[in-house]
Short mmCIF file of C-alpha atoms in Angstrom, two decimals:
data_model
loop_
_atom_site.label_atom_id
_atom_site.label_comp_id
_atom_site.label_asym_id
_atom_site.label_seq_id
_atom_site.Cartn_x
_atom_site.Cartn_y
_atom_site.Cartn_z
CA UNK A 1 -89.88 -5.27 14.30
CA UNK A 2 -90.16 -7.59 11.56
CA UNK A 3 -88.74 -4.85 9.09
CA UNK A 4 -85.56 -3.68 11.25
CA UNK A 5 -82.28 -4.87 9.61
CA UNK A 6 -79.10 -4.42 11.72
CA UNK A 7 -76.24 -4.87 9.45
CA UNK A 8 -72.61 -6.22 10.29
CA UNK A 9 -70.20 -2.89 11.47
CA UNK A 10 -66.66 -3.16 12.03
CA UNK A 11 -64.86 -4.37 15.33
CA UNK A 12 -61.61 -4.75 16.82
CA UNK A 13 -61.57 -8.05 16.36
CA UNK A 14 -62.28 -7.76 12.92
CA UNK A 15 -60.04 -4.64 12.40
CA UNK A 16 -57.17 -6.38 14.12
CA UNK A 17 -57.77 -10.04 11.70
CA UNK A 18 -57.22 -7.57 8.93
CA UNK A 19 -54.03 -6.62 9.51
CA UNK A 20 -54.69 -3.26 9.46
CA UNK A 21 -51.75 -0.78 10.13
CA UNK A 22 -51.41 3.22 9.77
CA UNK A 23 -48.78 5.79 10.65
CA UNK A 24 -49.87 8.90 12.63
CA UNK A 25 -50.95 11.62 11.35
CA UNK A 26 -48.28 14.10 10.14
CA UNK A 27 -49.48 17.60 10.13
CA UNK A 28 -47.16 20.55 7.94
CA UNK A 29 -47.95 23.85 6.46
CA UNK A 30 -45.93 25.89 3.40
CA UNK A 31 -43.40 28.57 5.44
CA UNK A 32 -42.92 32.30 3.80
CA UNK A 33 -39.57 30.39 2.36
CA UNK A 34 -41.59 28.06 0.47
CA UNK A 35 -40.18 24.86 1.91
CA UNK A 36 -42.79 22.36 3.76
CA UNK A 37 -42.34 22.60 7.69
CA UNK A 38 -43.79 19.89 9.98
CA UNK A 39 -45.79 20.78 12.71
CA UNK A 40 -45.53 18.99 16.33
CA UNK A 41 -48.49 16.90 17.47
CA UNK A 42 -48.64 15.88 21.13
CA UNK A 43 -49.93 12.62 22.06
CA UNK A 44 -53.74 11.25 23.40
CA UNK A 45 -56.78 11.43 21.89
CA UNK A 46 -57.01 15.60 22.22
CA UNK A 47 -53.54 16.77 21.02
CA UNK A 48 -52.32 19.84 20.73
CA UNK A 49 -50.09 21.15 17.54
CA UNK A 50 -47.25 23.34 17.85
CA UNK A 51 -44.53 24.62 15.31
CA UNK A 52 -41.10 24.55 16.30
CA UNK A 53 -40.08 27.54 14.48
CA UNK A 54 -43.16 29.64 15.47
CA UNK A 55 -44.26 30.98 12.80
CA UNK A 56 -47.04 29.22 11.48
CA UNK A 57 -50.49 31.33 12.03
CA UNK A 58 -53.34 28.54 10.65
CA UNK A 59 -55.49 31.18 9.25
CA UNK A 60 -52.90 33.00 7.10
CA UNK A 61 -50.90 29.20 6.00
CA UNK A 62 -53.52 26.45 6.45
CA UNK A 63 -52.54 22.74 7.01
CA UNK A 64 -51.10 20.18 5.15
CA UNK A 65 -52.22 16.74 6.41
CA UNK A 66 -51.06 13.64 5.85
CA UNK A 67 -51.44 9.21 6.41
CA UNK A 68 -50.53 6.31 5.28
CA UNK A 69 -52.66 3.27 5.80
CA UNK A 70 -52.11 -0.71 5.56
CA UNK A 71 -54.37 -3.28 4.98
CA UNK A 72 -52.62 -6.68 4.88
CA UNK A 73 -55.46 -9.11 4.79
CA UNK A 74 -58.37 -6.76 3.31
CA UNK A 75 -60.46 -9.77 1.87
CA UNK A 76 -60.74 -10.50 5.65
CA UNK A 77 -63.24 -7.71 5.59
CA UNK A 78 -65.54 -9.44 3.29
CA UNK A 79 -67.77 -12.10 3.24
CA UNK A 80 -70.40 -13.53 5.58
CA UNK A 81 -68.07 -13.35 8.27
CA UNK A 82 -66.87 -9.57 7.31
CA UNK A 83 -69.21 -6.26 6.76
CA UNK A 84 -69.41 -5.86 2.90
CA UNK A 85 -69.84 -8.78 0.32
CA UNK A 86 -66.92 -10.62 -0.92
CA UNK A 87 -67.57 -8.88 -4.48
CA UNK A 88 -67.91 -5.03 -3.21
CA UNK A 89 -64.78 -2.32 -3.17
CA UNK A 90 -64.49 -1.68 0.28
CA UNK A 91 -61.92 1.47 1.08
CA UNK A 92 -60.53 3.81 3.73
CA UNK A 93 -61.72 6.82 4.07
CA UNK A 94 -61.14 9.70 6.47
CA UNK A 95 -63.96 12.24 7.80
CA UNK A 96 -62.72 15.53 9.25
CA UNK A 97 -64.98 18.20 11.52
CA UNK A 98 -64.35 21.73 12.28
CA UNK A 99 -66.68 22.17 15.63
CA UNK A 100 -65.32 25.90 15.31
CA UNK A 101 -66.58 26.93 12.19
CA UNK A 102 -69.62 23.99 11.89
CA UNK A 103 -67.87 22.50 8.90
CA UNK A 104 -66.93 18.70 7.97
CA UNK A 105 -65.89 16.88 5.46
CA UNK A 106 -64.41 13.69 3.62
CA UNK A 107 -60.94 12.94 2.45
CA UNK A 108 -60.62 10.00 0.26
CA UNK A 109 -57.03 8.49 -0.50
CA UNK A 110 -54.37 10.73 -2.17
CA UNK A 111 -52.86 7.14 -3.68
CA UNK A 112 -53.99 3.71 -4.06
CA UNK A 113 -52.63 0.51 -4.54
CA UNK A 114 -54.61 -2.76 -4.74
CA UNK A 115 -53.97 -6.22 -4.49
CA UNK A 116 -53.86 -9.01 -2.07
CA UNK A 117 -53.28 -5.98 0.59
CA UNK A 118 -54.51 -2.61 0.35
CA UNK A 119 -52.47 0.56 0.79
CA UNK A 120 -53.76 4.23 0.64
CA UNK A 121 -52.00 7.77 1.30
CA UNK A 122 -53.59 10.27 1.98
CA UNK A 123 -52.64 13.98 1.50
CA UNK A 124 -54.91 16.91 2.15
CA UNK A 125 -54.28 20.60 1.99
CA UNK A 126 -56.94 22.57 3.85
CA UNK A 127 -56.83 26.29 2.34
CA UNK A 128 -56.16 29.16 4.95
CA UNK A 129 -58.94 30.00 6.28
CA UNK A 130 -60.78 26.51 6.49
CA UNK A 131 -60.16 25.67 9.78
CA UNK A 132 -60.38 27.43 13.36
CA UNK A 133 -59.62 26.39 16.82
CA UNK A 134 -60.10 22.20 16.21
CA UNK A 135 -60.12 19.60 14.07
CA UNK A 136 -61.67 15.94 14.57
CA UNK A 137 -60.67 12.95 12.42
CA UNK A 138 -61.80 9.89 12.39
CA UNK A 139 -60.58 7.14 9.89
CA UNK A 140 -63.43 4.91 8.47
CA UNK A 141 -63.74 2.30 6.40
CA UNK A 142 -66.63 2.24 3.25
CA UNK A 143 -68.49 0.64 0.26
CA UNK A 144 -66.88 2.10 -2.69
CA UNK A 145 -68.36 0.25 -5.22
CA UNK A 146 -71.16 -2.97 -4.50
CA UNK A 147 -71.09 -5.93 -5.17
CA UNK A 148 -72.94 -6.80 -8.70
CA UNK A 149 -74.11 -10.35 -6.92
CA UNK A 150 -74.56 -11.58 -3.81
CA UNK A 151 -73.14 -14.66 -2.80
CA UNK A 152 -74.97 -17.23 0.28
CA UNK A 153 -74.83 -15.60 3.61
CA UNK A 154 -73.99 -12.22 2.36
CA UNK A 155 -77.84 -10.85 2.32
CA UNK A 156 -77.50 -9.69 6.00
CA UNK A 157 -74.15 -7.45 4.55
CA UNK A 158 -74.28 -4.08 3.63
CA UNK A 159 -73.83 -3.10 -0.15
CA UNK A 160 -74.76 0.62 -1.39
CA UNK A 161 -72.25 2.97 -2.25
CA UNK A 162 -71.11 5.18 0.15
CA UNK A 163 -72.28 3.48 3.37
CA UNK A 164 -70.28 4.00 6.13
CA UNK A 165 -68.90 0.59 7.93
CA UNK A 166 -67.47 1.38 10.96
CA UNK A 167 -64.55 2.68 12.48
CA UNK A 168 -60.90 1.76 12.05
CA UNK A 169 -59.19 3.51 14.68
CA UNK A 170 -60.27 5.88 17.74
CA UNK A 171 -60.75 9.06 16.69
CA UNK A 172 -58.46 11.96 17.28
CA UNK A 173 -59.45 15.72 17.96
CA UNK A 174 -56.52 18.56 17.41
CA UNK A 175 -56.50 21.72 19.46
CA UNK A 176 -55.03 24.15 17.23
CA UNK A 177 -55.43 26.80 20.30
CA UNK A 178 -55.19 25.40 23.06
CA UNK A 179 -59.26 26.53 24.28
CA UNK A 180 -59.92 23.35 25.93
CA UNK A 181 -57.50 23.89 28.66
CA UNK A 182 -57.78 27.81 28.71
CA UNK A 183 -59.77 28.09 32.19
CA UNK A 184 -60.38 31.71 33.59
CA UNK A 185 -58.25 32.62 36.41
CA UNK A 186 -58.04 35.94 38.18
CA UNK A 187 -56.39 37.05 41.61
CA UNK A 188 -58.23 38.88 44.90
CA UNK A 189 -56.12 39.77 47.83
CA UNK A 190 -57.42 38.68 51.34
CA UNK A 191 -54.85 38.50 54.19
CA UNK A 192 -57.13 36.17 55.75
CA UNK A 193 -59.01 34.18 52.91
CA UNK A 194 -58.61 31.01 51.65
CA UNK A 195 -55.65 29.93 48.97
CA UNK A 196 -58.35 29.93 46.57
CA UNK A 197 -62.02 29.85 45.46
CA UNK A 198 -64.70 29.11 42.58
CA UNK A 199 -67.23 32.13 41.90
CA UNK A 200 -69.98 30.82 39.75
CA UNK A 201 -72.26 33.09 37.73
CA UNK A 202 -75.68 32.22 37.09
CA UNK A 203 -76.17 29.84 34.46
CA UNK A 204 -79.22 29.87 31.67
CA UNK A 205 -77.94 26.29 29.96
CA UNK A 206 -74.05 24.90 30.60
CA UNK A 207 -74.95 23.89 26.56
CA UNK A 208 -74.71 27.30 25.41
CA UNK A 209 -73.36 29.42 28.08
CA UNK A 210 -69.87 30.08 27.45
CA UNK A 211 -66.63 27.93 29.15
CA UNK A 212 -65.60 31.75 30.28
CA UNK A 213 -65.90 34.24 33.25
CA UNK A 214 -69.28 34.75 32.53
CA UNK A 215 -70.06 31.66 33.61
CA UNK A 216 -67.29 30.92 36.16
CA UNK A 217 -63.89 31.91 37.64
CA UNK A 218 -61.48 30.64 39.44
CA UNK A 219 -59.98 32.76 41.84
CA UNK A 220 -56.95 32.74 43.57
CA UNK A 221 -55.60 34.91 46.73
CA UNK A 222 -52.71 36.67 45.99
CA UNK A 223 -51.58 37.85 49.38
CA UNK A 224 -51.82 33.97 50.49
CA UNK A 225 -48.48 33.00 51.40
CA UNK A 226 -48.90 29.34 49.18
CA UNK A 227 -50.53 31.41 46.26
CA UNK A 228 -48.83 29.79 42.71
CA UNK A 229 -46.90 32.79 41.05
CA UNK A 230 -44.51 33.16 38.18
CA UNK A 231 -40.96 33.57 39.48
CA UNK A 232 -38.31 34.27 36.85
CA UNK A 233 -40.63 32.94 34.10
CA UNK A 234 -41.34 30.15 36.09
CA UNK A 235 -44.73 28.74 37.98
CA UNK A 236 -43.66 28.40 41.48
CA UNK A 237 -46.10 25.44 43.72
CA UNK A 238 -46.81 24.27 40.07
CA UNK A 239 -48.03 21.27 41.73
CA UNK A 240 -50.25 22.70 44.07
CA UNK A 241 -52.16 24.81 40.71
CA UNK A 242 -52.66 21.33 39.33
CA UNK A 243 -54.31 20.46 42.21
CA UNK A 244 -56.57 23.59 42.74
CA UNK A 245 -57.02 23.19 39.05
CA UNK A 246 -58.51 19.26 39.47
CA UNK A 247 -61.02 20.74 41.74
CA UNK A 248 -61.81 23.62 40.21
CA UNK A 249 -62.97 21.21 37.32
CA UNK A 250 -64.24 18.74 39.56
CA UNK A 251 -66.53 21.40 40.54
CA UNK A 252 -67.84 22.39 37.30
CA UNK A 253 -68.55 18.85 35.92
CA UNK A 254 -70.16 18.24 39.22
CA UNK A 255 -72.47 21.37 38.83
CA UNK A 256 -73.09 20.19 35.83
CA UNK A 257 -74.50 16.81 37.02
CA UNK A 258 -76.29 18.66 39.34
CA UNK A 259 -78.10 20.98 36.94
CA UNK A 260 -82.24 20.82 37.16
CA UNK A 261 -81.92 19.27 33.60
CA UNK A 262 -81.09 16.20 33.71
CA UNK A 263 -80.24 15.83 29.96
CA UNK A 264 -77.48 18.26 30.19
CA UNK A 265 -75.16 15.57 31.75
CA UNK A 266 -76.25 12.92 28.56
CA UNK A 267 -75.60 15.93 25.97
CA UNK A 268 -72.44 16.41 27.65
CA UNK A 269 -71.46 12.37 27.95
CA UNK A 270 -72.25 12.09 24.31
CA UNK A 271 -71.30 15.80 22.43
CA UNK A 272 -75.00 16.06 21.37
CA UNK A 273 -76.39 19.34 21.22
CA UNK A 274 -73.64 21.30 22.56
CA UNK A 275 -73.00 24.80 21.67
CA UNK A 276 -69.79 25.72 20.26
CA UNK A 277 -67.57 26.93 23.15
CA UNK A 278 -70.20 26.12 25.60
CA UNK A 279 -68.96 24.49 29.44
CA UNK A 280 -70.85 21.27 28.06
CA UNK A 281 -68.80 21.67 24.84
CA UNK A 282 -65.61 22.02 26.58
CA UNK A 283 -65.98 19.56 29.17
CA UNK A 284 -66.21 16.78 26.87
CA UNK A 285 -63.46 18.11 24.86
CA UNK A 286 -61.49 18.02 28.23
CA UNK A 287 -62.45 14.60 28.89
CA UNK A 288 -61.21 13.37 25.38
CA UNK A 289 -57.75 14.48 26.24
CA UNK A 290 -56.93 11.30 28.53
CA UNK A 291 -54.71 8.58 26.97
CA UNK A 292 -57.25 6.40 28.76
CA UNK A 293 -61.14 6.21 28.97
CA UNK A 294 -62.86 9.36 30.55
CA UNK A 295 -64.74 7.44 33.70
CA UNK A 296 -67.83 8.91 33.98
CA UNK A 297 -69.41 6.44 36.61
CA UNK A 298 -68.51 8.03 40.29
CA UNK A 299 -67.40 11.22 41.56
CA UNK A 300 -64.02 9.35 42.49
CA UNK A 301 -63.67 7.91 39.17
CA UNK A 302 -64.49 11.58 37.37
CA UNK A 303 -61.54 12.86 40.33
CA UNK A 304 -59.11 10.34 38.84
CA UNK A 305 -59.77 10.72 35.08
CA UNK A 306 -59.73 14.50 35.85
CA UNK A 307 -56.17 14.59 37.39
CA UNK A 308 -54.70 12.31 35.36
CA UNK A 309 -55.41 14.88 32.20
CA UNK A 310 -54.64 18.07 34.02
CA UNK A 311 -51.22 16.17 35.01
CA UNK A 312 -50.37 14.98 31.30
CA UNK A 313 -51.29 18.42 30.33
CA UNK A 314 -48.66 20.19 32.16
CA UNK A 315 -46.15 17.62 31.42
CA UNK A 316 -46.59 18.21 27.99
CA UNK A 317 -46.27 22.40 28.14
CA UNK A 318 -42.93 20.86 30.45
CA UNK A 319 -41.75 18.96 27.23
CA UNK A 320 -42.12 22.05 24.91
CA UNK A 321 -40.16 23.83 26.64
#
């Protein structure tokens, strides 16, 4: 163990000392006019984007993105105390992932301006084409340039070019199409069955089998007097789908604990090894939509987390409106 280094990485603490600041991220595409249209973003860690004049298609116009970041104090950063020596060019950086299409990337600042604080914009235009379904960013702090000396205390610091230093904010995943809350629904008529039921297929791994009705279904009885229906273009006993739809999920995340291999439920926790548009896949994708902390710990605590998400989702379809 003599040989294992664990350098310095960023923390809140630190982050927060630093006076770092950033707007949100401000998403826009070129219209068929040529003028530059924003695009809505909802809020939470998964949001979902939206143009109010409806006509952006992200395969045929791409995205425009967009961010401005502060860093008051940035020598804060440095030092024996920080993650980088006192001499190195530390900067912001922002890494984007296409789960979709298996494709990442790095987007370095559109302008710079150093001094006693640090400000950065960045612009990026991803081509039409580029990007399908999602996009994960993630804004991250790294070693531009290294220090030419070190100075005491600083040996235990990190100092190549290019290393990655932490994060400076919580990453945020964008659901261009709305898949992670697409859950397959279909009706059956029983005068005398339940309001509603789950019919699970057989399943080979929940990390590749598909979040579809191959796997699953949820099925609800249409000649049930409660059954949720769409009256004059609206959901009537919208409530009650929201809470068929908790358990419905409930139900899958619990199968999924349940499944004879154990390390499904760790992929799952920790997006390892997940196929794209797999149940595993999805579910954490789910559980990332939460302005809070998915709780993972109990059944109750998974129940909570779970309705708390389905809830903000349908008060956000409520707000687009």
């Amino acid at each position: 163990m003599g040989n294992v280094h664990f350098f310095p990485r960023l923390t809140e603490e630190l982050v927060e000392k630093s006076g770092y600041k950033a707007s949100e991220y401000e998403l826009s595409y070129v219209s068929p006019t040529g003028d530059e249209s924003r695009i809505t973003l909802s809020k939470g860690r998964v949001r979902t984007a939206s143009d109010p004049a409806e006509v952006w298609q992200l395969r045929k116009d791409g995205l425009v993105l967009e961010k401005t970041v502060i860093v008051e104090y940035p020598e804060e950063l440095k030092g024996p105390n920080g993650v980088a020596p006192a001499g190195a060019r530390i900067l912001p950086c922002i890494l984007w992932s296409n789960q979709r299409l298996t494709s990442a990337g790095v987007i370095t600042p559109d302008e710079l301006m150093e001094s006693s604080r640090l400000a950065c914009r960045f612009k990026h235009k991803f081509e039409p084409g580029s990007l399908a379904g999602d996009l994960t960013l993630e804004m991250v702090l790294y070693v531009c340039a290294p220090a030419p000396s070190l100075e005491p205390g600083e040996d235990i610091l990190m100092n190549e070019p290019g290393v990655l230093l932490g994060s400076l904010e919580r990453p945020v995943i964008i659901d261009f199409d709305g898949a992670s809350m697409d859950f397959p629904i279909e009706e059956f008529e029983d005068l005398a069955g339940p309001l509603w039921r789950m019919q699970f297929e057989p399943w080979y791994d929940p990390r590749e089998d598909l979040f579809s009705a191959a796997s699953f279904v949820l099925l609800l009885n249409a000649k049930h007097p409660d059954c949720p229906k769409i009256v004059g273009g609206k959901m009537s006993n919208q409530a009650l789908l929201q809470e068929i739809l908790c358990e419905a999920y409930f139900l899958i995340f619990e199968r999924v604990r349940d499944f004879h291999d154990d390390s499904a439920w760790d992929d799952m926790i920790s997006d390892s090894n997940l196929a794209p548009d797999s149940i595993c896949s999805m579910l954490h994708w789910f559980s990332q939509r939460g302005e809070e902390p998915f709780d993972w710990s109990t059944p109750e605590g998974r129940m909570l987390s779970i309705k708390k998400i389905v809830d903000q989702s349908f008060m956000e379809d409520a707000g687009d409106e």
